[in-house]
Short mmCIF file of C-alpha atoms in Angstrom, two decimals:
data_model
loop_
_atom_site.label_atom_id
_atom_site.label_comp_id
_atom_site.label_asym_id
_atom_site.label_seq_id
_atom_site.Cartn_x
_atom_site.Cartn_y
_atom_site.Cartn_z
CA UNK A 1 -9.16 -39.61 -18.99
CA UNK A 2 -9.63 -37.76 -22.53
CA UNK A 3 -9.90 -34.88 -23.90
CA UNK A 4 -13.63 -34.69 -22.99
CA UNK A 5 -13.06 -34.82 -19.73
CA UNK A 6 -11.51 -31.93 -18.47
CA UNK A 7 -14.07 -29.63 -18.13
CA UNK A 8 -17.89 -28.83 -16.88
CA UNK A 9 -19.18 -28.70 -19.92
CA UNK A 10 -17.59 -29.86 -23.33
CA UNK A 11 -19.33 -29.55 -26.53
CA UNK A 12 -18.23 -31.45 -29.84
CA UNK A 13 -18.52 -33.11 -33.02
CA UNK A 14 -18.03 -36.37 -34.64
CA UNK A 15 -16.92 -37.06 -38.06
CA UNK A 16 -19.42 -37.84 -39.27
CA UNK A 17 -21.25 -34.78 -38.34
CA UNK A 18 -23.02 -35.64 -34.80
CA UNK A 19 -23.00 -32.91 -32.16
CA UNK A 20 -22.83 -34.27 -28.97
CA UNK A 21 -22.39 -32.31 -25.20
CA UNK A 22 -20.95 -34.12 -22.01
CA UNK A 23 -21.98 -32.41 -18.25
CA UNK A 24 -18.63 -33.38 -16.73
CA UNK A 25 -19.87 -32.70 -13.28
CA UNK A 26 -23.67 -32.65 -11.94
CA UNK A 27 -25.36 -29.01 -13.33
CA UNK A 28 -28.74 -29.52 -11.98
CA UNK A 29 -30.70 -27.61 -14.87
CA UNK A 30 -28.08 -28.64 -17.36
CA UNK A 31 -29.73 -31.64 -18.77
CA UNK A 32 -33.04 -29.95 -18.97
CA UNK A 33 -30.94 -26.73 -20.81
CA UNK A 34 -30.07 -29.37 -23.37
CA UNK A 35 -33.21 -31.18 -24.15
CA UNK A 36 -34.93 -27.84 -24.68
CA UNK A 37 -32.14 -26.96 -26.79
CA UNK A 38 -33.45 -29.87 -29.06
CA UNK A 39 -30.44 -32.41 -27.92
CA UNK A 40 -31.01 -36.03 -27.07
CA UNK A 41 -29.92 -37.98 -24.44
CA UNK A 42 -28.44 -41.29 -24.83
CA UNK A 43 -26.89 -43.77 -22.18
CA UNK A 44 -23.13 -43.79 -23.29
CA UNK A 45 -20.13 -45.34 -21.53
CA UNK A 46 -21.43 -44.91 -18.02
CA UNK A 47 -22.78 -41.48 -18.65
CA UNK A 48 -25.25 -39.61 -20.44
CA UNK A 49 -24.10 -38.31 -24.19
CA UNK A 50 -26.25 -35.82 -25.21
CA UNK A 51 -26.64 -35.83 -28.94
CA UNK A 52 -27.80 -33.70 -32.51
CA UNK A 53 -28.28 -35.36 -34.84
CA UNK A 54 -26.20 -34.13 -38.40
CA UNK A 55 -28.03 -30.94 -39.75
CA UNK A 56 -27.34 -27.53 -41.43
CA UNK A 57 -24.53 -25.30 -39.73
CA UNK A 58 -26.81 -22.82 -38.72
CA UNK A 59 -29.20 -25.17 -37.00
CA UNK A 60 -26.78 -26.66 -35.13
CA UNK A 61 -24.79 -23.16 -34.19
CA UNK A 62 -28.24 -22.01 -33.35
CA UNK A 63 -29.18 -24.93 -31.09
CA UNK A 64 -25.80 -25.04 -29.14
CA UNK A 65 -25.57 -21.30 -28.96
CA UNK A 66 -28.80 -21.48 -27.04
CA UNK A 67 -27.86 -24.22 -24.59
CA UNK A 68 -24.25 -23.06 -23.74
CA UNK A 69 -25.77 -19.49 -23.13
CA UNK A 70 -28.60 -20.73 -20.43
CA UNK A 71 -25.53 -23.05 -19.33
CA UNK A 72 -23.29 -20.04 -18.89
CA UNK A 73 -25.50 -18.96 -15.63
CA UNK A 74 -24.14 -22.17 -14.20
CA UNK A 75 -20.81 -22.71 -14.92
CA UNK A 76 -18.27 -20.83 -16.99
CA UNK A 77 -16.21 -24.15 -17.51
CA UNK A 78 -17.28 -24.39 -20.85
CA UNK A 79 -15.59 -25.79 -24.14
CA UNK A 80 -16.96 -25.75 -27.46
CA UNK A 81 -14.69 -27.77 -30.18
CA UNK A 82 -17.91 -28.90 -32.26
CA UNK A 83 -16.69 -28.21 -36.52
CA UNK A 84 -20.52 -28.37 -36.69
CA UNK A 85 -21.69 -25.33 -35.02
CA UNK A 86 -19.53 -23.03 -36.87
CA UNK A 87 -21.87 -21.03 -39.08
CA UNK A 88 -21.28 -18.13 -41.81
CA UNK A 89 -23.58 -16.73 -43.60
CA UNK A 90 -22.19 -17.40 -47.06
CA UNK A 91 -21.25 -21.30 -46.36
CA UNK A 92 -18.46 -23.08 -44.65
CA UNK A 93 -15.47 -21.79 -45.87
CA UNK A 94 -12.20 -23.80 -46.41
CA UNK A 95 -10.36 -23.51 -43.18
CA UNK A 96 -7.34 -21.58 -42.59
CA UNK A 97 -6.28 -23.78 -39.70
CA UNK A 98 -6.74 -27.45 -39.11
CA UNK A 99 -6.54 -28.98 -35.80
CA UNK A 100 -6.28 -32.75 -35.02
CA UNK A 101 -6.76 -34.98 -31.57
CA UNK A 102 -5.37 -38.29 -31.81
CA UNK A 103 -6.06 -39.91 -28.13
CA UNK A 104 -4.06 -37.60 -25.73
CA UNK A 105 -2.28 -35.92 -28.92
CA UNK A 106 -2.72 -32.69 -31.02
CA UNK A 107 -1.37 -31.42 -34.10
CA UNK A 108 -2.34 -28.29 -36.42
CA UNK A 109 -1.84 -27.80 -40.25
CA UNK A 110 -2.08 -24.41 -41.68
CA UNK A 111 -4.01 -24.26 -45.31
CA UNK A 112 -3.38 -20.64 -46.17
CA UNK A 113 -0.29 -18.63 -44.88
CA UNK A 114 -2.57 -16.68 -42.42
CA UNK A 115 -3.53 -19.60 -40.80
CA UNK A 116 0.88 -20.23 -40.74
CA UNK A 117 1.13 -16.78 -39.19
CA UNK A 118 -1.56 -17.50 -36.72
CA UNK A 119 -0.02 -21.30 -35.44
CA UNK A 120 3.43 -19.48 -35.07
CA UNK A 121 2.04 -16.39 -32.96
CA UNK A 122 0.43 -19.00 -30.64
CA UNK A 123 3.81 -20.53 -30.18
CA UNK A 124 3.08 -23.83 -32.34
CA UNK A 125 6.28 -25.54 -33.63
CA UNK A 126 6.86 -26.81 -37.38
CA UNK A 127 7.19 -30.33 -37.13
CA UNK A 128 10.28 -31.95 -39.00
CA UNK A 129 7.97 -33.03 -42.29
CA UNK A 130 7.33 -29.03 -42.46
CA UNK A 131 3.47 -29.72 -43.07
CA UNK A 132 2.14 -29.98 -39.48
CA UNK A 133 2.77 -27.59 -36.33
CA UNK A 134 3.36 -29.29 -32.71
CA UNK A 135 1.69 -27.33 -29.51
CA UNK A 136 4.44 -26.44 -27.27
CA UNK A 137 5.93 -29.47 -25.12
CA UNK A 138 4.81 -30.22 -21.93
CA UNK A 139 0.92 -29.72 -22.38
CA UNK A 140 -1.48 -32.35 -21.08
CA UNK A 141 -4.57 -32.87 -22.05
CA UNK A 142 -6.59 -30.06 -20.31
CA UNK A 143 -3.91 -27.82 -21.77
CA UNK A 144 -4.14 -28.84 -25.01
CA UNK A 145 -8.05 -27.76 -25.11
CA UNK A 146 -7.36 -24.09 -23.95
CA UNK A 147 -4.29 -24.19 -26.98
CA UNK A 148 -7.26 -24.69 -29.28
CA UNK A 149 -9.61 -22.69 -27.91
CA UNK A 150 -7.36 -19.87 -27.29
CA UNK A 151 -6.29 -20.12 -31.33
CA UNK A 152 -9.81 -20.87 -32.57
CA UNK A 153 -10.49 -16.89 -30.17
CA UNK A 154 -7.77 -15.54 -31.73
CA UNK A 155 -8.44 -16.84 -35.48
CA UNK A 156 -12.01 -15.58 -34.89
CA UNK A 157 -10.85 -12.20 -34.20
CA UNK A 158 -8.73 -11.88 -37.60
CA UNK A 159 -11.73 -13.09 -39.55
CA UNK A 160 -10.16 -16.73 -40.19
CA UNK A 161 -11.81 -19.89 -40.09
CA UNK A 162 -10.85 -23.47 -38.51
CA UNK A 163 -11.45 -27.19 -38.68
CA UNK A 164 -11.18 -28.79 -35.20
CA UNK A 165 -11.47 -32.70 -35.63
CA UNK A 166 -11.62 -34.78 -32.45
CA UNK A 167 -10.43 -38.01 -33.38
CA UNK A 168 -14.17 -39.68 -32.93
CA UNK A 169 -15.87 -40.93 -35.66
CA UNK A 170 -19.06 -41.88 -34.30
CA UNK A 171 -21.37 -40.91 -31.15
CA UNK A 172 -20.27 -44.84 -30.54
CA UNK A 173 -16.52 -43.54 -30.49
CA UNK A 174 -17.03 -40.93 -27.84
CA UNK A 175 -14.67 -41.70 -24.80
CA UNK A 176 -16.45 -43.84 -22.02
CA UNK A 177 -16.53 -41.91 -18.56
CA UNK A 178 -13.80 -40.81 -16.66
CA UNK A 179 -13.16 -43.96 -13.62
CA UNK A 180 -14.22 -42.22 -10.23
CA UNK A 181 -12.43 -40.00 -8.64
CA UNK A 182 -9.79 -39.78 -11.72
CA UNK A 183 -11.40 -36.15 -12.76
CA UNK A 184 -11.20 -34.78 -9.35
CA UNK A 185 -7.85 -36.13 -8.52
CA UNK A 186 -6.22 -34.69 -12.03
CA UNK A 187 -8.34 -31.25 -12.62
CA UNK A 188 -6.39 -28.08 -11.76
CA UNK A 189 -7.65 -24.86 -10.41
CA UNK A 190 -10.56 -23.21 -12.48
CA UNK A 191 -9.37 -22.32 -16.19
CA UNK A 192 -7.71 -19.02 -17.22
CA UNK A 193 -8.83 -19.48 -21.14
CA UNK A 194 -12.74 -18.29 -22.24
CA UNK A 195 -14.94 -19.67 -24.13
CA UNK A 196 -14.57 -19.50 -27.84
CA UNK A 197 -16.63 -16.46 -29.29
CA UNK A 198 -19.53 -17.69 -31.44
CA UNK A 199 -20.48 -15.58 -34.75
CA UNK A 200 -22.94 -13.61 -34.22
CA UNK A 201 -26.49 -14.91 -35.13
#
């Protein structure tokens, strides 16, 4: 499995600035939630990729906002990771915190010494090259998600910004579907760890 996999609903972006959602397990209204949201679906892997095309920030916040609320009355399994749908009103600012997936792997760099203090009160380690912070050990991959989403919460609530990049660099690099059974067999009990709050709009 990846990093996509882990939960209902995961929402996210590719380098080079697609937006893209994955329905995990069946949501009956879910794909019509995300075509009305302006998404496109695309055969992908053995599933359906739903897609955005590269746009302004607020378009895309806007769009996903609006589809992960409607999908909220369906699921609360929900993970947004998408670098796209981050809107502020006065621009994208330089991050704070970057995050990195490399296959089953994350790592975090910290740009401004908020974004240090922040990596160290979620209990990231500086990594021998004293550039880039390791999660704690241990994690798998669903765990590593919630470590991100749980520090994106918290850098949201102290008014700093993040960069979360995925590891894919085109909707043609998004991970193939899970084999059968191999989500069901490896998914704990329902998640502890919210959504990420969204600025407001």
């Amino acid at each position: 499995m990846a990093i996509t996999d882990h939960h209902d609903v995961f929402v996210g972006a590719t380098d080079d600035g697609y937006t893209f959602a994955l329905l995990n397990r069946p949501l009956r209204a879910g794909p019509r939630i995300l075509t009305d949201a302006g998404f496109i679906a695309h055969g992908h892997g053995g599933r359906t990729t739903y897609l955005l095309a590269p746009s302004t920030a607020q378009e895309a916040h806007t769009r996903a906002g609006d589809a992960l609320a409607d999908l909220l009355e369906h699921t609360l399994d929900i993970v947004d990771l998408a670098w796209t749908t981050r809107w502020h009103p006065a621009g994208r600012p330089a991050p704070d915190v970057r995050f990195r997936f490399s296959h089953s792997a994350m790592t975090a760099t910290a740009e401004t010494s908020n974004g240090q203090s922040l990596l160290e009160a979620e209990g990231f380690i500086l990594s021998a090259d004293q550039i880039t912070y390791q999660p704690p050990s241990g994690m798998d991959e669903r765990a590593l998600v919630n470590t991100v989403v749980r520090a994106e919460s918290h850098a949201h609530a102290k008014g700093l910004t993040t960069r979360i990049n995925l590891g894919i660099p085109t909707p043609a690099d998004i991970p193939a579907a899970p084999r059968r059974g191999s989500r069901s067999s490896t998914r704990p009990s329902p998640p502890s760890t919210p959504t990420p709050q969204r600025p407001a709009r």
